Short mmCIF file of C-alpha atoms in Angstrom, two decimals:
data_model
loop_
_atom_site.label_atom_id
_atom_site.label_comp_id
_atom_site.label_asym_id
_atom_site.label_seq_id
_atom_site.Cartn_x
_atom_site.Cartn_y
_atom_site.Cartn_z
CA UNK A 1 -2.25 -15.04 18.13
CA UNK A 2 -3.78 -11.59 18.46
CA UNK A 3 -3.03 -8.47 16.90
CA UNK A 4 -1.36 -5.85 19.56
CA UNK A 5 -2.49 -2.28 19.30
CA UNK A 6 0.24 0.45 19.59
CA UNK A 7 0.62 3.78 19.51
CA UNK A 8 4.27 5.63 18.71
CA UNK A 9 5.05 9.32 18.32
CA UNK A 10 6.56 10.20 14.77
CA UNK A 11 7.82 13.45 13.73
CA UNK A 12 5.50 15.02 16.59
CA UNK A 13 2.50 13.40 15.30
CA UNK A 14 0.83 10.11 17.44
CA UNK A 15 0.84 7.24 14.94
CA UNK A 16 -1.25 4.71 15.62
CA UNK A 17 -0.30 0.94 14.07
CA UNK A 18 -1.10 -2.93 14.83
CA UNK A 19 1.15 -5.15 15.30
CA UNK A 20 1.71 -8.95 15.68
CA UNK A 21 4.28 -11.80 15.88
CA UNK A 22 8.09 -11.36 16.67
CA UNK A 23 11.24 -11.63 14.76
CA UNK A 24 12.16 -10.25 11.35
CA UNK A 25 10.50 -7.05 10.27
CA UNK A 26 7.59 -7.21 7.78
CA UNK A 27 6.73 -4.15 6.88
CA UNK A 28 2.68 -3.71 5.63
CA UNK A 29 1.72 -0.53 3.93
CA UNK A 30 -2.08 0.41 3.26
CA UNK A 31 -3.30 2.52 -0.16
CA UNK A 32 -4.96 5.99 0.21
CA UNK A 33 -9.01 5.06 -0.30
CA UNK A 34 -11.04 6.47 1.80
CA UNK A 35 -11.16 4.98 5.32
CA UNK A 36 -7.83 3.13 4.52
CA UNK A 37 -5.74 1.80 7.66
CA UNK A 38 -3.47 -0.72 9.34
CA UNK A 39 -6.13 -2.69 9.75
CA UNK A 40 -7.01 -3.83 6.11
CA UNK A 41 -4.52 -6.43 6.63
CA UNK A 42 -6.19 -7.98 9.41
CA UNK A 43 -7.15 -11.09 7.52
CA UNK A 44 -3.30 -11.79 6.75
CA UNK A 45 -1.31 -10.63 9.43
CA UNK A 46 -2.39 -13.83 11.93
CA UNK A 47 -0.81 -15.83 9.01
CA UNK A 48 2.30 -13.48 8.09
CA UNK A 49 3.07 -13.69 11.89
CA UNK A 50 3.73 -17.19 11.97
CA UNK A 51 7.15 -16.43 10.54
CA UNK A 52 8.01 -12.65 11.21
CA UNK A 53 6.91 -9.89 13.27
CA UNK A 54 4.05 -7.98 10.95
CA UNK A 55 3.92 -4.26 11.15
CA UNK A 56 0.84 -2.55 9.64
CA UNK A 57 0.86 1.24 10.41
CA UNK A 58 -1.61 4.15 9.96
CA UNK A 59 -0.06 6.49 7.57
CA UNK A 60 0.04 10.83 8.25
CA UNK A 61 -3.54 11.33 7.71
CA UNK A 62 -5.42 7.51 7.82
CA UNK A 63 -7.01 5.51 10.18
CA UNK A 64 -6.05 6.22 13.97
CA UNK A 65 -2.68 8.37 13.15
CA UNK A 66 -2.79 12.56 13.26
CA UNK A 67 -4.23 14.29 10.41
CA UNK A 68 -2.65 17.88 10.51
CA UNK A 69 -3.67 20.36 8.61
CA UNK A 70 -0.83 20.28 5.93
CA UNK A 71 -0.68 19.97 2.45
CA UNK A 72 -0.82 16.32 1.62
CA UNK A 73 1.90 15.25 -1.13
CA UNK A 74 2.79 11.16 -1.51
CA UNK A 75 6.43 12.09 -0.78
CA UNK A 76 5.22 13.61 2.54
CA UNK A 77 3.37 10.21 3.42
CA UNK A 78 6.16 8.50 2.43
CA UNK A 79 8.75 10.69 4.91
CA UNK A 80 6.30 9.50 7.53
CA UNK A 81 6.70 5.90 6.83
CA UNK A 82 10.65 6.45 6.91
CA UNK A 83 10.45 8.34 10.18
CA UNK A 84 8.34 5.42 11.38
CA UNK A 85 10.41 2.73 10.73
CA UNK A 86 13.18 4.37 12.67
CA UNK A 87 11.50 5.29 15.55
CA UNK A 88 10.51 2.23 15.88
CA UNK A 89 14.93 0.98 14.95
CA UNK A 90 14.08 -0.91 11.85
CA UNK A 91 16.39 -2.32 10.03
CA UNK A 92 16.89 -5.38 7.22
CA UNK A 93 13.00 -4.54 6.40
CA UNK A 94 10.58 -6.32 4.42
CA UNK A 95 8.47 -4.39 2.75
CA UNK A 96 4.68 -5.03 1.52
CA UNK A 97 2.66 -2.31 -0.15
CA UNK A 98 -0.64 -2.18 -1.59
CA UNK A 99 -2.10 0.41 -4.46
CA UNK A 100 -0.57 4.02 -3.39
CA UNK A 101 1.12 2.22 0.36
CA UNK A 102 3.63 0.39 -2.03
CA UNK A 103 4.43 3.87 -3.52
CA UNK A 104 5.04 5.44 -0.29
CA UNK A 105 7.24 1.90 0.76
CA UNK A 106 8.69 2.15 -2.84
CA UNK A 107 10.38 5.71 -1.85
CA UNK A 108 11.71 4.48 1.37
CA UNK A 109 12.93 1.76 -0.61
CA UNK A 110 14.73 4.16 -3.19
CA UNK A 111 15.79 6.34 -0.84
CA UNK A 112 17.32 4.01 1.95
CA UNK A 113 17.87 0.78 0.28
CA UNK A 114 20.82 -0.63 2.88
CA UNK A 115 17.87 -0.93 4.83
CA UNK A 116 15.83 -3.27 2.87
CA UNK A 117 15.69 -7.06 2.48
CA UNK A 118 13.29 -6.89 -0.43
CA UNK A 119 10.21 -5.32 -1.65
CA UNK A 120 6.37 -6.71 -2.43
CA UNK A 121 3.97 -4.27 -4.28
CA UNK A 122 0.14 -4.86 -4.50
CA UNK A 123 -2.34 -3.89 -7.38
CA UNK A 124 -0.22 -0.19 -8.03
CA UNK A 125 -1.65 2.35 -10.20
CA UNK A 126 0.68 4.83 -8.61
CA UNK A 127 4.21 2.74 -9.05
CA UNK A 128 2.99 2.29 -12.29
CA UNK A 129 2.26 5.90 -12.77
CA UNK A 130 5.67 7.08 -10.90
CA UNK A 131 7.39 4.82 -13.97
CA UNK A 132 5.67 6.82 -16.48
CA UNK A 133 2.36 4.23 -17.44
CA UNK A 134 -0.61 5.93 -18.48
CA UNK A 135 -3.00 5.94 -16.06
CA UNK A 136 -6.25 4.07 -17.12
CA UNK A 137 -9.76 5.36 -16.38
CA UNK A 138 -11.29 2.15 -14.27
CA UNK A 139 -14.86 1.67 -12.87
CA UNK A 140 -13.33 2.22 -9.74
CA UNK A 141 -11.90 5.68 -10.01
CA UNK A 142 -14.63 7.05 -11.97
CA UNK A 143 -16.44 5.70 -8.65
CA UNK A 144 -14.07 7.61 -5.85
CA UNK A 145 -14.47 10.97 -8.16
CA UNK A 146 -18.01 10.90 -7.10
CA UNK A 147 -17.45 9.73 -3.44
CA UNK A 148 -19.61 11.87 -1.13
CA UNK A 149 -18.34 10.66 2.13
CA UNK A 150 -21.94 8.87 2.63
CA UNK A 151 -22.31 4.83 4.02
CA UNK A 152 -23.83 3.87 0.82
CA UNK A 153 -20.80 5.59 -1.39
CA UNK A 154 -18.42 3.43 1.43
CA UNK A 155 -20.09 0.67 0.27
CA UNK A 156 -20.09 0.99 -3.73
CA UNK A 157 -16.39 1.79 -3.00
CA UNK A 158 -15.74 -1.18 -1.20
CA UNK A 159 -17.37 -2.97 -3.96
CA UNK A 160 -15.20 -2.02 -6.13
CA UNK A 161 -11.85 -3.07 -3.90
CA UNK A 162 -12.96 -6.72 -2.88
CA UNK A 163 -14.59 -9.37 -4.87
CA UNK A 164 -16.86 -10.53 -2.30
CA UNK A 165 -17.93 -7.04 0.11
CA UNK A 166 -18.98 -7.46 3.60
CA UNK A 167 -20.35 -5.29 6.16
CA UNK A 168 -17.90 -5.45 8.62
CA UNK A 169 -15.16 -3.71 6.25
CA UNK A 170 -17.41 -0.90 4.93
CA UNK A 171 -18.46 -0.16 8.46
CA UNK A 172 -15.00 0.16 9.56
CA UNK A 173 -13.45 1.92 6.65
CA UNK A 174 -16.72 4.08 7.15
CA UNK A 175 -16.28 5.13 10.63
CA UNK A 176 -12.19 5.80 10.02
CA UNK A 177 -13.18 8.23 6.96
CA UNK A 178 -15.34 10.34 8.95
CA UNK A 179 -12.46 10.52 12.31
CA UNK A 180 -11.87 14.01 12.32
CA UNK A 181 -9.62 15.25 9.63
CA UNK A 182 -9.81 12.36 7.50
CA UNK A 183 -12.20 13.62 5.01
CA UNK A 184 -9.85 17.08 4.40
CA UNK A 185 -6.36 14.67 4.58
CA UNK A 186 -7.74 12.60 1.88
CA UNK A 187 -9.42 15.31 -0.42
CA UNK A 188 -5.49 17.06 0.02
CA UNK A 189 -3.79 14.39 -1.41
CA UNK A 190 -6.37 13.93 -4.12
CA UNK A 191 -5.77 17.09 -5.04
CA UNK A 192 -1.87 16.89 -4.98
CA UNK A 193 -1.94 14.05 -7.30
CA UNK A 194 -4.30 16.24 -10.21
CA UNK A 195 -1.37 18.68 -10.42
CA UNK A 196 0.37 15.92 -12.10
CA UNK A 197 -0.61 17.09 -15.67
CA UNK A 198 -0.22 21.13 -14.88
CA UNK A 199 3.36 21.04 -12.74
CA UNK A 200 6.47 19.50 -14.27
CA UNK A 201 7.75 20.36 -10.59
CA UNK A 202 5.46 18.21 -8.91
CA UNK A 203 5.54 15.06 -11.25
CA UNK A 204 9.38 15.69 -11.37
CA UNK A 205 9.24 15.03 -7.48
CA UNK A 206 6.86 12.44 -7.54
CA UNK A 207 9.20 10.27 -10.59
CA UNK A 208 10.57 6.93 -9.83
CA UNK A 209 11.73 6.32 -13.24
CA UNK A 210 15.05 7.03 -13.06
CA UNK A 211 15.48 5.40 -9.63
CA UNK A 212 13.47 2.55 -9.12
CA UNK A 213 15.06 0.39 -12.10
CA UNK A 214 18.71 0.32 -10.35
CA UNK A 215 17.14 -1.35 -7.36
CA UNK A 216 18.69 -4.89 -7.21
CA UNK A 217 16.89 -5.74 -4.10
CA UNK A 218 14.36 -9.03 -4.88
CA UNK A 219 10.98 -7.40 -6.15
CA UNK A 220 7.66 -9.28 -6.22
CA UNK A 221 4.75 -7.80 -8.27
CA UNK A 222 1.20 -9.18 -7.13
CA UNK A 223 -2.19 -8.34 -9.02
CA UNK A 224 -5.48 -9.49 -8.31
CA UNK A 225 -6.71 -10.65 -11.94
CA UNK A 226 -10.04 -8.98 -11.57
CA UNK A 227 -8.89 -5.59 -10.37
CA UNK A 228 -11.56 -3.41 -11.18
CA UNK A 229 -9.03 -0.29 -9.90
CA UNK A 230 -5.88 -1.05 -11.83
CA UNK A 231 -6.24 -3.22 -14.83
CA UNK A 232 -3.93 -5.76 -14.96
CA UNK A 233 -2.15 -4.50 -18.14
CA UNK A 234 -0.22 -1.89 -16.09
CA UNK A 235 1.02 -4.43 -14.15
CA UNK A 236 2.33 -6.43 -17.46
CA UNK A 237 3.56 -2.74 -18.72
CA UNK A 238 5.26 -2.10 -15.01
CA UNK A 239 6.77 -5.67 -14.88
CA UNK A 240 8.07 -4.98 -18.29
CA UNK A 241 9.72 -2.10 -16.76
CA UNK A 242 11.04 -3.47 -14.35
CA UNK A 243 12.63 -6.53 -15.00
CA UNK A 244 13.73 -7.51 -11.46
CA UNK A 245 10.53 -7.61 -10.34
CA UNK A 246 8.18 -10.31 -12.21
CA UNK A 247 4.30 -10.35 -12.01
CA UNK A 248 2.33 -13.00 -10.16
CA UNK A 249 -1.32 -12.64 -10.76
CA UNK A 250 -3.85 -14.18 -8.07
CA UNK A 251 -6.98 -15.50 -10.15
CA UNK A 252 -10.21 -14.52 -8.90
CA UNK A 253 -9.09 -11.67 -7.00
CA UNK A 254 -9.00 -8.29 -7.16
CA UNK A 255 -7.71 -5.39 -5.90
CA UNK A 256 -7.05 -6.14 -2.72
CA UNK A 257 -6.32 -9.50 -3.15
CA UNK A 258 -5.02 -10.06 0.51
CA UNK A 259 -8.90 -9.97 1.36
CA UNK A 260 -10.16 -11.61 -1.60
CA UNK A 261 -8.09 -14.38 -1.31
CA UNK A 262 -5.97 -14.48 2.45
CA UNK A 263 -4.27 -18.07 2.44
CA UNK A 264 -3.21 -17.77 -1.57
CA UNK A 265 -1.69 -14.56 -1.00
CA UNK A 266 -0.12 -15.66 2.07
CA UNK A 267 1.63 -18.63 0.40
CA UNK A 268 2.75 -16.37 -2.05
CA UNK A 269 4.52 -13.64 0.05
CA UNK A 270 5.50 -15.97 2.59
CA UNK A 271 7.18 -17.78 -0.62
CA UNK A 272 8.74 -14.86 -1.64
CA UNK A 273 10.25 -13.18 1.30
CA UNK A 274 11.66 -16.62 2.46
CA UNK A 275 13.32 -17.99 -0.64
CA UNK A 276 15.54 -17.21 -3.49
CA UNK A 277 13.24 -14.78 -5.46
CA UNK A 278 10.82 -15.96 -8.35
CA UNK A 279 12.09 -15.94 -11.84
CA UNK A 280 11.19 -12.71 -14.35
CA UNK A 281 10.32 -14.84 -17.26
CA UNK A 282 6.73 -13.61 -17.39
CA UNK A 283 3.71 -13.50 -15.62
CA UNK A 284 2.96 -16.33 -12.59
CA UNK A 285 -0.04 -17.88 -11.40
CA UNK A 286 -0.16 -19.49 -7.88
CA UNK A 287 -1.12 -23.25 -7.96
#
C-alpha cells in the first residue's frame, strides 16, 4: 500500500499532506521540532491503513505547507488543522497527536467535539502544560535552545527524539527545516510560547484547563518510557488530571515512540480506536 501525496488549499494557504488507506478518518498530527512534517508517521501509516483511511498533514508553517509571514501562536496552528479537516468534509474523526500536534488536535477537539470519535495524545509537554504542569527542563530542550539550524544540530536533535537515530530521518527533517520560511515559522512560535510567563493574556488563550476535563470522548495517553523530551512524570501528573484518559507507557521507547517502536504502537492505537476504551486505573504497559 503506498502513501498518496496531496496537496489542498486551506484558508488561502496550499497545504501539503500524505495520505493512505480508505474508510474511517484517522486523523495524524505532527509536533513543532524543527523539520517536523506529515511524514514522521511514515513508519505507521502502512499499518494504521489497514483499517482506516490515515491522514497526516503539514501544519501552517511545517514541512511542504505555506509558511506566511504571520505571527505564529499554537491556537493559530490549531485553526489550520480545523480548517483542514473541513475542507477536506471530515467528520466522526479520530484523532492522533504527538508532543505540541496533539495540542493543536486537542483544541479542535475542545472546540468541535460532535465531530470527534475519540482522541490519542503522544509524549505532550504542551497538553500537559495547557493543564497547568510545570514544565520540566529535559536534555532535549536545553538541546533545541541551542539549535543553530546546522546538519550536525539536526542530528543531536534527532537524537534526542528516537532511541535508535538514522540518517534517513535527520536528512529529511534537515532539508524540510531549511524550505524557505521554515526556519522564521518555527523561531515565531518559539517565541509565542516564552510569553507564557510575562502575558496572563496569552497563557489565558493558550489554557485547556477548564475545558479539556469535560471531554467525555474516549482518551488514550501514550508515552515512550525513555522520553528524553517529556519525562514521563508529566504524563502520570496529566493522566491524573485527566481521569478519562489513562496512560499507557511503551517500554524502550521514547519520544516518538511511533518510530522507536512501529508495530507496538500500532497494536496499541489500533486497540484503542477499535474497542471499548482502556480502563483509567493507572498506568499500562503493552504485552
Amino acid at each position: 500500500m503506498s502513501l498518496r501525496e496531496r496537496w489542498v488549499r486551506v484558508d488561502g494557504y496550499r497545504t501539503h499532506y500524505v495520505e493512505a488507506g480508505d474508510g474511517e478518518p484517522l486523523l495524524l498530527v505532527h509536533g513543532g521540532g524543527p523539520g517536523a512534517s506529515g511524514k514522521v508517521w511514515r513508519k505507521v501509516m502502512h499499518g494504521l491503513a489497514e483499517r482506516f483511511w490515515v491522514i497526516a498533514p503539514d501544519m501552517l508553517g511545517f514541512g511542504e505547507t505555506d509558511k506566511p509571514a504571520i505571527q505564529y501562536t499554537e491556537w493559530r496552528i490549531a485553526r489550520h488543522l480545523a480548517a483542514f479537516t473541513e475542507m477536506l468534509l471530515l467528520d466522526e474523526i479520530r484523532l492522533l497527536g504527538a508532543s505540541k500536534g496533539a495540542y493543536w488536535a486537542a483544541r479542535l477537539m475542545v472546540d468541535e467535539p460532535d465531530r470527534v470519535r475519540a482522541f490519542c495524545a503522544v509524549g505532550t509537554a504542551t497538553v500537559a502544560r495547557a493543564m497547568g504542569i510545570r514544565t520540566a527542563e529535559t536534555p532535549g530542550l536545553r538541546m533545541l535552545d541551542s539549535y543553530d539550524g546546522s546538519i550536525e544540530d539536526m542530528r543531536r536533535f534527532v537524537s534526542y527524539v528516537v532511541r535508535i537515530p538514522d540518517e534517513t530521518m535527520v536528512a529529511q527533517r534537515h532539508a524540510m527545516s531549511r524550505l524557505p520560511g521554515a526556519a522564521e515559522a518555527w523561531s515565531s512560535l518559539a517565541s509565542a510560547a516564552r510569553r507564557m510567563s510575562s502575558d496572563p493574556n496569552y497563557a489565558q488563550a493558550f489554557a485547556l484547563k477548564d475545558r479539556l476535563p469535560r471531554i467525555t470522548l474516549p482518551m488514550l495517553l501514550l508515552w515512550g518510557d525513555q522520553d528524553a523530551f517529556s519525562p514521563v512524570e508529566m504524563g502520570v501528573e496529566l493522566a491524573r488530571l485527566l481521569p478519562n484518559m489513562p496512560l499507557q507507557l511503551m517500554p524502550g521507547t521514547g519520544h516518538q515512540c511511533y518510530n522507536d517502536d512501529p508495530a507496538a504502537f500500532n497494536e496499541v492505537v489500533l486497540d484503542f480506536f477499535t474497542r471499548p476504551p482502556l480502563s483509567s486505573s493507572g498506568p499500562h504497559t503493552p504485552r
